[in-house]
XYZ file of C-alpha atoms in Angstrom:
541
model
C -5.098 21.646 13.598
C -3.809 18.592 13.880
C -0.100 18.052 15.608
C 2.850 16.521 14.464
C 2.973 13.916 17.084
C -1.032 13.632 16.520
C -0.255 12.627 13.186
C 2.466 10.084 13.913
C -0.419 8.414 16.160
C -2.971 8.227 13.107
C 0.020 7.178 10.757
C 1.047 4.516 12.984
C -2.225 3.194 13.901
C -2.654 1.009 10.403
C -0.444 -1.091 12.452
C -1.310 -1.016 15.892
C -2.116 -4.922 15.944
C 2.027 -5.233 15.201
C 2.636 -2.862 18.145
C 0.875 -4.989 20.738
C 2.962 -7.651 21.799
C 0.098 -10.058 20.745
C 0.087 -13.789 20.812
C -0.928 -15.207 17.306
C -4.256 -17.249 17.278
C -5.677 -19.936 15.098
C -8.230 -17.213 14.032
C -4.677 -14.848 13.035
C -3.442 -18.401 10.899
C -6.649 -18.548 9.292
C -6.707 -15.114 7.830
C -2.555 -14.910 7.715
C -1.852 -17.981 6.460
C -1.258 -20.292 3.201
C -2.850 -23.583 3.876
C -3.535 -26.451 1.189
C -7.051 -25.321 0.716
C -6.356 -21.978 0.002
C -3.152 -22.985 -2.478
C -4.878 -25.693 -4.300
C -7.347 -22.955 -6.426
C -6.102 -19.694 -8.253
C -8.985 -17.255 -8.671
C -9.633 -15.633 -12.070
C -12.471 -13.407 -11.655
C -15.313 -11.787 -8.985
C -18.413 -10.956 -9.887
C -19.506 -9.154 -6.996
C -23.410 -8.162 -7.378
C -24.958 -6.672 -3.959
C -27.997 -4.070 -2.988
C -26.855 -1.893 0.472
C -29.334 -0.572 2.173
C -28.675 2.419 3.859
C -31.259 2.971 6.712
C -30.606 -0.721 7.615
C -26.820 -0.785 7.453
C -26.980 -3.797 5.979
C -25.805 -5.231 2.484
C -27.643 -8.218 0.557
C -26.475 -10.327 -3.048
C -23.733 -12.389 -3.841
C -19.882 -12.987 -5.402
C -19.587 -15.336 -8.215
C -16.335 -16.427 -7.557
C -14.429 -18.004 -10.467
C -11.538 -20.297 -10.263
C -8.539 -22.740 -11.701
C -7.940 -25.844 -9.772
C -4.021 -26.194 -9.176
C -4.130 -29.317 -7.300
C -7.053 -31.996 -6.954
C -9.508 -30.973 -4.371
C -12.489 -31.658 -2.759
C -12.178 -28.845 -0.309
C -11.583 -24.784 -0.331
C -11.168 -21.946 2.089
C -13.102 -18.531 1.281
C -13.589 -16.211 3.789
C -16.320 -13.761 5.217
C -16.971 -11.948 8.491
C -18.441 -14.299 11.378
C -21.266 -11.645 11.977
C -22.088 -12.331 7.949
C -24.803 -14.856 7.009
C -23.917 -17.292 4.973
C -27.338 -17.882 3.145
C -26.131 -20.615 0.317
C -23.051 -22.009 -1.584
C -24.307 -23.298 -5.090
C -21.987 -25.321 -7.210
C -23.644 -26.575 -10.549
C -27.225 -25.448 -9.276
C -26.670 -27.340 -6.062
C -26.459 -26.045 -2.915
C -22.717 -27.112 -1.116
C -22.425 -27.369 2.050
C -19.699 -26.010 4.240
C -18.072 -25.129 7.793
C -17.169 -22.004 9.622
C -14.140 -21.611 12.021
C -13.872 -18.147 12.399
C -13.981 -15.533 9.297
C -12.889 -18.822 7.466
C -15.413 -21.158 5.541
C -14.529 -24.513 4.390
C -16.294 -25.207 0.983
C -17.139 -29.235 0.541
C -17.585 -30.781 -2.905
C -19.515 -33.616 -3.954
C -16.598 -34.557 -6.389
C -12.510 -33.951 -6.804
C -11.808 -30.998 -9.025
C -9.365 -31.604 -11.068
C -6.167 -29.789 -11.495
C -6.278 -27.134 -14.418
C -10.260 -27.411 -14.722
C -11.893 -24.474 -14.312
C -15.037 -24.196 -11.957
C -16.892 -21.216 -10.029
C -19.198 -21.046 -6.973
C -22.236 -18.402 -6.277
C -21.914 -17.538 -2.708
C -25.412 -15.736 -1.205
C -24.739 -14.114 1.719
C -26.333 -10.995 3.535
C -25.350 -8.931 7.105
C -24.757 -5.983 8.352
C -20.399 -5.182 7.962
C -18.444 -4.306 10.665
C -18.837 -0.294 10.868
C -15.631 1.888 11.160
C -14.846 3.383 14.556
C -11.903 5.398 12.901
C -11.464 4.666 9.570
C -9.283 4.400 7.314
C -7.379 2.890 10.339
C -9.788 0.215 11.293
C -11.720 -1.698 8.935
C -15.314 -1.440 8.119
C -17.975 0.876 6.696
C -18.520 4.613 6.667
C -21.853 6.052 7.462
C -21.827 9.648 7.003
C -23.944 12.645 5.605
C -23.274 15.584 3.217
C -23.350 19.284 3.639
C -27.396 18.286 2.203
C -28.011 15.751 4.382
C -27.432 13.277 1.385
C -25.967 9.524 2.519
C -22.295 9.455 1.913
C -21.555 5.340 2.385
C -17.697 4.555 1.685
C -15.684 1.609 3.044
C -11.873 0.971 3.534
C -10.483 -2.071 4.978
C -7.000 -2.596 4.552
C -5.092 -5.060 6.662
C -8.815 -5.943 8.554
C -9.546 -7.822 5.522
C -12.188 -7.605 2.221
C -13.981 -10.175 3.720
C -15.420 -8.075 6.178
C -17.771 -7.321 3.941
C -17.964 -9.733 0.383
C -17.137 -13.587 0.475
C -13.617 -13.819 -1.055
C -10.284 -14.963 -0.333
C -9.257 -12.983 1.975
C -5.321 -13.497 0.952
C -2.955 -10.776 -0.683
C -1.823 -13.934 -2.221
C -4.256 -14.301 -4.931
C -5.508 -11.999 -6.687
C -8.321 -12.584 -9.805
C -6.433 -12.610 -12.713
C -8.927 -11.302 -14.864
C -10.401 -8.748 -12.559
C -13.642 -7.988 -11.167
C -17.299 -7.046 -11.971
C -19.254 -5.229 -9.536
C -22.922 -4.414 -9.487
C -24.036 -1.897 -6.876
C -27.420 -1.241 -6.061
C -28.331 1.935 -4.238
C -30.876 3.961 -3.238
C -32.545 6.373 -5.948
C -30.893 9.794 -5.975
C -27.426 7.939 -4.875
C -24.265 6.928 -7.227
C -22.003 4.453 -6.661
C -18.704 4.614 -7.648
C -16.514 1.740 -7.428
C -13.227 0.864 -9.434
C -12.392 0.202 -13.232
C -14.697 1.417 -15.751
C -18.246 2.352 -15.497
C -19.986 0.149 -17.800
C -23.809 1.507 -16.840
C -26.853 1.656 -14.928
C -30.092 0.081 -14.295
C -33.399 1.185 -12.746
C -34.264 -1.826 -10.700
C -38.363 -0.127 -10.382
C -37.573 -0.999 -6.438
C -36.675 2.137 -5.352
C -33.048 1.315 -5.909
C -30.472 1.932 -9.209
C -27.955 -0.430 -10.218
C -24.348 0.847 -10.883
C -21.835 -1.414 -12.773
C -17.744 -1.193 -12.742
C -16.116 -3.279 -14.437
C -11.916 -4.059 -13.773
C -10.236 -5.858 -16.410
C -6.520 -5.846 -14.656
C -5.931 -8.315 -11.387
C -7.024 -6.557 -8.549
C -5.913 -6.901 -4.668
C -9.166 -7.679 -2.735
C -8.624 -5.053 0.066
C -8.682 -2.173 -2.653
C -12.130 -3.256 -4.021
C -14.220 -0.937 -3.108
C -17.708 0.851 -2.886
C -18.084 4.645 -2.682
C -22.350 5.957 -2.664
C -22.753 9.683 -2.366
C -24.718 12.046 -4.607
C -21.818 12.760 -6.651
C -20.822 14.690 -9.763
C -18.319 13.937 -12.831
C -15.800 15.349 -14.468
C -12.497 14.503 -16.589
C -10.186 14.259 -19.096
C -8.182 12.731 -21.510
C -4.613 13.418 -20.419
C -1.506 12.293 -22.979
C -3.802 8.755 -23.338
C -4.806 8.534 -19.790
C -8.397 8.829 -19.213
C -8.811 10.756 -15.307
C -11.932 10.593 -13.732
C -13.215 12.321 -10.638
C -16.453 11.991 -8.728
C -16.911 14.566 -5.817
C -19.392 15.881 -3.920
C -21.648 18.410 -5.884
C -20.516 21.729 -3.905
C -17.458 20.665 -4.154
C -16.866 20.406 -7.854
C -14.755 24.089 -8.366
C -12.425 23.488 -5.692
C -11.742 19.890 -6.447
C -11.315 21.008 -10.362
C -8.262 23.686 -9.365
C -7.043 20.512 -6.585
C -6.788 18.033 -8.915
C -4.462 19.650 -11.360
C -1.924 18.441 -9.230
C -2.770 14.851 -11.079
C -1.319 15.453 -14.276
C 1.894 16.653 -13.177
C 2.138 13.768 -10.677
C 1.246 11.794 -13.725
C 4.255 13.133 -15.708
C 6.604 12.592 -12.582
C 5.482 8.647 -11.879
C 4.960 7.605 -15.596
C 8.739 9.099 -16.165
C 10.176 7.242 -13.045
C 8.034 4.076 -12.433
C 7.345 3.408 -15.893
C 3.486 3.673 -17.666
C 0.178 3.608 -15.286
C -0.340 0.482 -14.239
C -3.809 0.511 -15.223
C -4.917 2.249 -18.100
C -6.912 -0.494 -18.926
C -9.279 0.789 -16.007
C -8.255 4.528 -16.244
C -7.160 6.358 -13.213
C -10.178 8.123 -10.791
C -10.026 10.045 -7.801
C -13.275 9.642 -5.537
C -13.818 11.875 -2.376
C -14.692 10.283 0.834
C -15.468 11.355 3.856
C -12.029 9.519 5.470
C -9.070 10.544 4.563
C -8.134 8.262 1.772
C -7.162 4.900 0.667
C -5.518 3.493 -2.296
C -8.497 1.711 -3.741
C -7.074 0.760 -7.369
C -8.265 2.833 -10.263
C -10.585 4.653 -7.824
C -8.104 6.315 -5.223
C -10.044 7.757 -1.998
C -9.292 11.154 -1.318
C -10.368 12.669 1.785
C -7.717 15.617 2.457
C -10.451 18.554 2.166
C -8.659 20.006 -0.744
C -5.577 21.521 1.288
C -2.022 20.938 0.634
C -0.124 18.908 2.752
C -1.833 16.435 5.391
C -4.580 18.028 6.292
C -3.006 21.161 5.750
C -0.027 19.805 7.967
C 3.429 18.993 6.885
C 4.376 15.493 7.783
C 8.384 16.473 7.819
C 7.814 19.482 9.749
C 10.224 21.604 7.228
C 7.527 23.137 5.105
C 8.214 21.796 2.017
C 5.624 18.928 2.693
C 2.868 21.855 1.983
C 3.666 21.891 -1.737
C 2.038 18.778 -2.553
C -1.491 17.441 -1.019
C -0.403 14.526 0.214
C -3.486 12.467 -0.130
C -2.932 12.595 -4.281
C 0.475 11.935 -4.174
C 0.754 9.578 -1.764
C -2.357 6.906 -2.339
C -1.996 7.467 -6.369
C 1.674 6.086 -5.397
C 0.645 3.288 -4.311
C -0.933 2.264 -7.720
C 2.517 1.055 -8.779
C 3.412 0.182 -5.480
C 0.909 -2.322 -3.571
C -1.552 -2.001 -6.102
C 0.704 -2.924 -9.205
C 3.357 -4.491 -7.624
C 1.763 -6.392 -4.052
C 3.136 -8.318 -1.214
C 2.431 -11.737 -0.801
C 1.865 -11.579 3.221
C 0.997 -8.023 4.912
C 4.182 -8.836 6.811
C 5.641 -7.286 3.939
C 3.683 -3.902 3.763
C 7.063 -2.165 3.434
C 6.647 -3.436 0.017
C 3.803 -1.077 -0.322
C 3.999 1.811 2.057
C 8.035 2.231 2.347
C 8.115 2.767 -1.524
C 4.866 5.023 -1.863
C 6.344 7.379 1.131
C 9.268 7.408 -0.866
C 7.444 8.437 -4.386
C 6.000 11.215 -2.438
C 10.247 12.660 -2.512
C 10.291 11.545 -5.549
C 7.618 13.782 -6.834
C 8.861 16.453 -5.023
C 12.444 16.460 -6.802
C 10.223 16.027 -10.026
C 8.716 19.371 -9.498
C 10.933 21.139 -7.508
C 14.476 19.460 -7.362
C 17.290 17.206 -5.497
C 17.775 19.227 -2.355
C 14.554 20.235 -1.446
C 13.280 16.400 -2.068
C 16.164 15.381 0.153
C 15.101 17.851 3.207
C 11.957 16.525 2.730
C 13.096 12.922 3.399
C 15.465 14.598 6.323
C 12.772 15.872 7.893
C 10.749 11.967 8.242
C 13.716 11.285 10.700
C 11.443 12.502 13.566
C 8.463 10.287 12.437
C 10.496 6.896 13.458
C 10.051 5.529 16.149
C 12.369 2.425 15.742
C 10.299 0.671 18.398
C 9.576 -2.865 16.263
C 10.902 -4.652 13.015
C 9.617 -2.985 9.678
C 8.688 -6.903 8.761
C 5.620 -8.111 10.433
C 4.944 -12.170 11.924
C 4.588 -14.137 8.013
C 1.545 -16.416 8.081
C -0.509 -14.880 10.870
C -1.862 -11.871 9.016
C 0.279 -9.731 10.718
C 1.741 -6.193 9.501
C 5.114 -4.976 10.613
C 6.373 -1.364 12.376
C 4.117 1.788 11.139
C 8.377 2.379 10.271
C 7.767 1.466 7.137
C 6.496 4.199 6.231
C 9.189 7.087 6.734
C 12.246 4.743 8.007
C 11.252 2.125 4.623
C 11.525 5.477 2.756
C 14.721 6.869 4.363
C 16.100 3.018 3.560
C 15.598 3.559 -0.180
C 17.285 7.285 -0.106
C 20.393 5.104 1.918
C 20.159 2.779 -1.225
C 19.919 5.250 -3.982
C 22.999 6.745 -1.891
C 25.437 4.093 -1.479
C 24.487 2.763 -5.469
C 25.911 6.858 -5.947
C 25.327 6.750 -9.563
C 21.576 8.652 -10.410
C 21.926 6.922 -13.818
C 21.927 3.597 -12.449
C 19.340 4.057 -9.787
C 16.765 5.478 -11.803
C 17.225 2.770 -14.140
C 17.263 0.517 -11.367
C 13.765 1.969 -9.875
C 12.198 1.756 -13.747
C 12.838 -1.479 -14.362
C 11.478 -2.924 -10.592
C 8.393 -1.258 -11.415
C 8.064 -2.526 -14.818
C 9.382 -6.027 -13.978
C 7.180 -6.827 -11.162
C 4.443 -4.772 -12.703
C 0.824 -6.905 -11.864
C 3.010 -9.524 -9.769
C 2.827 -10.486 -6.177
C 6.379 -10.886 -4.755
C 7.892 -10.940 -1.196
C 11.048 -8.840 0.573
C 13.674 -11.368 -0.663
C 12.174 -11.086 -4.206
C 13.046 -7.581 -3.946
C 16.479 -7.484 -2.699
C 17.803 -10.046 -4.832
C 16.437 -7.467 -8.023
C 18.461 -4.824 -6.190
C 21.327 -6.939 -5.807
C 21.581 -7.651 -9.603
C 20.649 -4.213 -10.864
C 22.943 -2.354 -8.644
C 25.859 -4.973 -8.577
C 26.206 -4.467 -5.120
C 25.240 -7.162 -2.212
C 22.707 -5.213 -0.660
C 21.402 -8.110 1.571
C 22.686 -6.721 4.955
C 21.707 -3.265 4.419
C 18.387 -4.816 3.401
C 17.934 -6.881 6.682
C 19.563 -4.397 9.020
C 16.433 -1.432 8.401
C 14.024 -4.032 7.710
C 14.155 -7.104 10.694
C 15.800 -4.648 13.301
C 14.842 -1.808 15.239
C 18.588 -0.214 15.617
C 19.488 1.716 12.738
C 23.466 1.068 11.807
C 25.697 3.310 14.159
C 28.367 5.130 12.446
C 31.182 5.338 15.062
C 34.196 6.835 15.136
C 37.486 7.963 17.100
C 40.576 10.336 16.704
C 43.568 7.682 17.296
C 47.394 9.077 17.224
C 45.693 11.700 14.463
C 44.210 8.652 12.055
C 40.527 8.301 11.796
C 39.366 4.744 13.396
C 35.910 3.876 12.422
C 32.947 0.954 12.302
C 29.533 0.183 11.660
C 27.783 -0.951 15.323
C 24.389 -2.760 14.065
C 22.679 -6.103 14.755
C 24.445 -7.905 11.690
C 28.265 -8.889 11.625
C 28.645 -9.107 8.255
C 27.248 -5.211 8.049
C 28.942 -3.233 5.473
C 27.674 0.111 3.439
C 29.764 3.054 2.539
C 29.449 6.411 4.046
C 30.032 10.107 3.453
C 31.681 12.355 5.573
C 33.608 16.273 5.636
C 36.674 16.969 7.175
C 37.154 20.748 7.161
C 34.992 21.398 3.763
C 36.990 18.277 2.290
C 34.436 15.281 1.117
C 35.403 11.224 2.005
C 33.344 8.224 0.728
C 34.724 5.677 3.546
C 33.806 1.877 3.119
C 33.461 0.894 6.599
C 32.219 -3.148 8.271
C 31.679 -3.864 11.460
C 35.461 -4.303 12.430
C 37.498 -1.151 13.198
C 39.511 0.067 10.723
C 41.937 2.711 10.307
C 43.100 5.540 7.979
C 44.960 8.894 7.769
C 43.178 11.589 6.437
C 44.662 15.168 5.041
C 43.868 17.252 6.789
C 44.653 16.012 9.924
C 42.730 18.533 12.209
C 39.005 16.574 13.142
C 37.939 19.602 14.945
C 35.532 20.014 11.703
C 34.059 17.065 11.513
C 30.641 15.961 10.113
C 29.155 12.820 8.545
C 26.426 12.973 5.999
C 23.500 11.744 7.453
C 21.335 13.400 5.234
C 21.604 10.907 1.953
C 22.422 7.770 4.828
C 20.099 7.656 7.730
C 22.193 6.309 10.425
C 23.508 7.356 13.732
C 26.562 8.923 14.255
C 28.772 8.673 17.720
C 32.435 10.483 18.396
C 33.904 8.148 20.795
């Protein structure tokens, strides 16, 4: 069994780079950052075609990489792995040629695009991909076997970059506006399952079968994915929704009672975040042999069919064990990083701080207010408050693993100090369905909340998200009047707060300056400040 603080570790460790007091590199500003020759082209599509070979470790083919020229060029950035051979660039049946500095590759053209014209390179390549010491927390591929001794090949590489394995670039910036095709050749006996829909397969007489996806919605490039296992099929048609699940074959009756939980998770998100994102591509769940990843329209699940995380309850109050986490969570993230996507991984809380959130969300769906809200009480212990939420911008650099639980405790505050349900549902809807397929950035977000909510937001905003104190509620008994103040980072702080003076409720508006007030009653022996809809600090003075 795994321990709480055993879990924090694992849950913290997609950021580990951020906790390490590193010093940015050129090789960091490569990856992180928005340079001319990575602004000056918009991608459109990827045509990913690529054989893996299995014994070898190794992966062979190319990306046809489509593009619109936003500003005259001669020169491009795409990106793959040093350790990756580059074996040709051809533009217009003629071979480019081209620089490495790094994971970076500098693409020269015999002539100056033009802005609005529409052009597209073949990149060849071949290599063996970085292989996963712990995944999903580092990047790489997944080598395993099945209960037959079948190959079971996945790979997950958030925040270390899709360009660990395919040429592409390597930029949450960008994605292809008109999706992806991708052509998977695998050993005989062996599926591969990637995302969108399956469109077919081909006997390529070499020993090998061809399997082709096809994903007609823009697609961030860490969530493309592969996953080759000797897996079965099932599904349904659910209210217009087509679910798909591939798992491994002795696994197909308990994954059939485990993923009921889908369709009322379904109900719950498509009610409060507005219609799947993706129906275009339908909606699968593939087991892996990691625990999961939110690979769009083809969501890794890797949770061994038990409630919970791993059969553990992240909040440590039990009620985490009436959900499996893994469905909830990474199917989440389909409106939130998949759907809606942050432009630099500084801004992860985009992603993560929202999906933790949907999981309370769910929760109140199914089983209502107060037992979502102990839910969300019992996260408190998962911060650490050791480094910003928000990450270094430009250096490919994610923030705190906070953003998880304290980005999710931050929207409960929110919901809290809006105090109207009405208007913060409403609110939530129409973010979803606003932003839905864009790529915006943490000031694109709070100026939404701003005007939805009709409350300036901005320092509550900044306070959870750029510092590590959370705001300090404090307070003194002064010739029987209640003084009080917010003690945070930010001056200009200000957020109401809730508090009970013998069994009598007070919504207080306090700043950073003291203020005063008398209260009936005047006794403050039975005192208590609601710190379960605001996560903050309280201190009696």
């Amino acid at each position: 069994m795994l321990t709480k603080n055993y879990i924090l570790i694992l849950f913290s460790s997609f950021t580990v780079t951020a906790l390490s007091q590193k010093a940015f590199t050129r090789k960091d500003s490569l990856q992180g950052g928005l340079r001319f020759e990575r602004t000056c082209f918009d991608v459109q599509h990827y045509n990913l075609n690529i054989k893996v070979d299995i014994d070898k470790k190794s992966i062979q083919g190319f990306n046809e990489i489509a593009f619109k020229i936003v500003k005259p060029t001669s020169k491009i950035q795409l990106d793959l792995f040093e350790n990756m051979k580059i074996d040709s660039i051809v533009f217009q049946q003629k071979k480019l040629k081209y620089t490495r500095e790094f994971n970076a590759v500098f693409i020269e053209f015999p002539i100056v695009l033009e802005a609005k014209s529409n052009q597209n390179v073949f990149f060849y390549y071949s290599g063996s991909p970085k292989i996963a010491k712990n995944a999903p927390w580092d990047g790489g591929f997944i080598y395993y076997k099945d209960s037959n001794g079948k190959n079971w090949v996945g790979v997950a590489v958030q925040g270390t970059g899709a360009s660990l394995w395919f040429p592409v670039k390597d930029s949450q910036s960008d994605e292809p506006d008109f999706g992806a095709t991708l052509k998977i050749a695998v050993p005989n006996g062996l599926m591969d399952v990637s995302n969108g829909r399956f469109k077919g397969f081909e006997d390529l007489k070499n020993g090998y079968t061809r399997w082709d996806w096809e994903v007609k919605s823009p697609i961030n490039s860490y969530d493309i994915t592969l996953n080759i296992a000797d897996y079965i099929h099932f599904g349904e048609q659910y209210k217009g929704l087509d679910l798909d699940f591939y798992v491994l074959r002795e696994n197909e009756a308990k994954a059939k009672n485990q993923f009921q939980e889908v369709k009322p998770m379904m109900d719950c998100f498509q009610l409060k975040f507005g219609k799947y994102p993706f129906t275009s591509d339908g909606y699968k769940l593939v087991e892996t042999s990691y625990l999961g990843m939110e690979h769009q329209s083809a969501v890794a699940y890797g949770n061994h069919y038990k409630k919970g995380y791993l059969g553990n309850d992240l909040s440590g109050t039990g009620i985490g064990l009436l959900f499996d986490y893994i469905i909830v969570h990474e199917s989440g993230h389909e409106w939130f990083g998949n759907s809606i996507t942050s432009k630099d991984i500084a801004d992860m809380w985009i992603h993560e701080g929202f999906t933790m959130y949907s999981e309370a969300v769910y929760l109140e769906c199914q089983y209502g207010y107060e037992k979502a809200q102990n839910y969300l009480v019992g996260l408190h212990e998962m911060v650490r408050n050791d480094q910003p939420i928000i990450g270094q911008y430009g250096v490919n650099n994610e923030g705190s693993g906070d953003m998880y639980p304290k980005g999710a405790l931050m929207l409960n505050t929110i919901r809290h100090v809006i105090n109207d349900d009405t208007k913060w549902w409403n609110l939530i809807l129409k973010y979803s369905e606003t932003h839905r397929h864009q790529i915006i950035d943490t000031n694109t977000v709070i100026t939404f909340f701003n005007e939805e909510s009709g409350i300036d937001l901005t320092t509550v905003f900044n306070q959870y998200l750029k510092y590590t104190k959370i705001p300090v509620f404090e307070y003194k008994i002064v010739n029987g009047k209640l003084n009080y103040r917010w003690n945070c980072n930010l001056s200009k702080f200000k957020m109401p707060i809730e508090l009970t003076i013998k069994g009598k409720e007070f919504r207080l508006e306090p700043t950073t300056n003291w203020q005063e007030v008398t209260i009936v009653p005047t006794d403050f022996s039975d005192i208590s400040v609601n710190t379960q809809k605001f996560y903050v600090e309280v201190i009696r003075l």
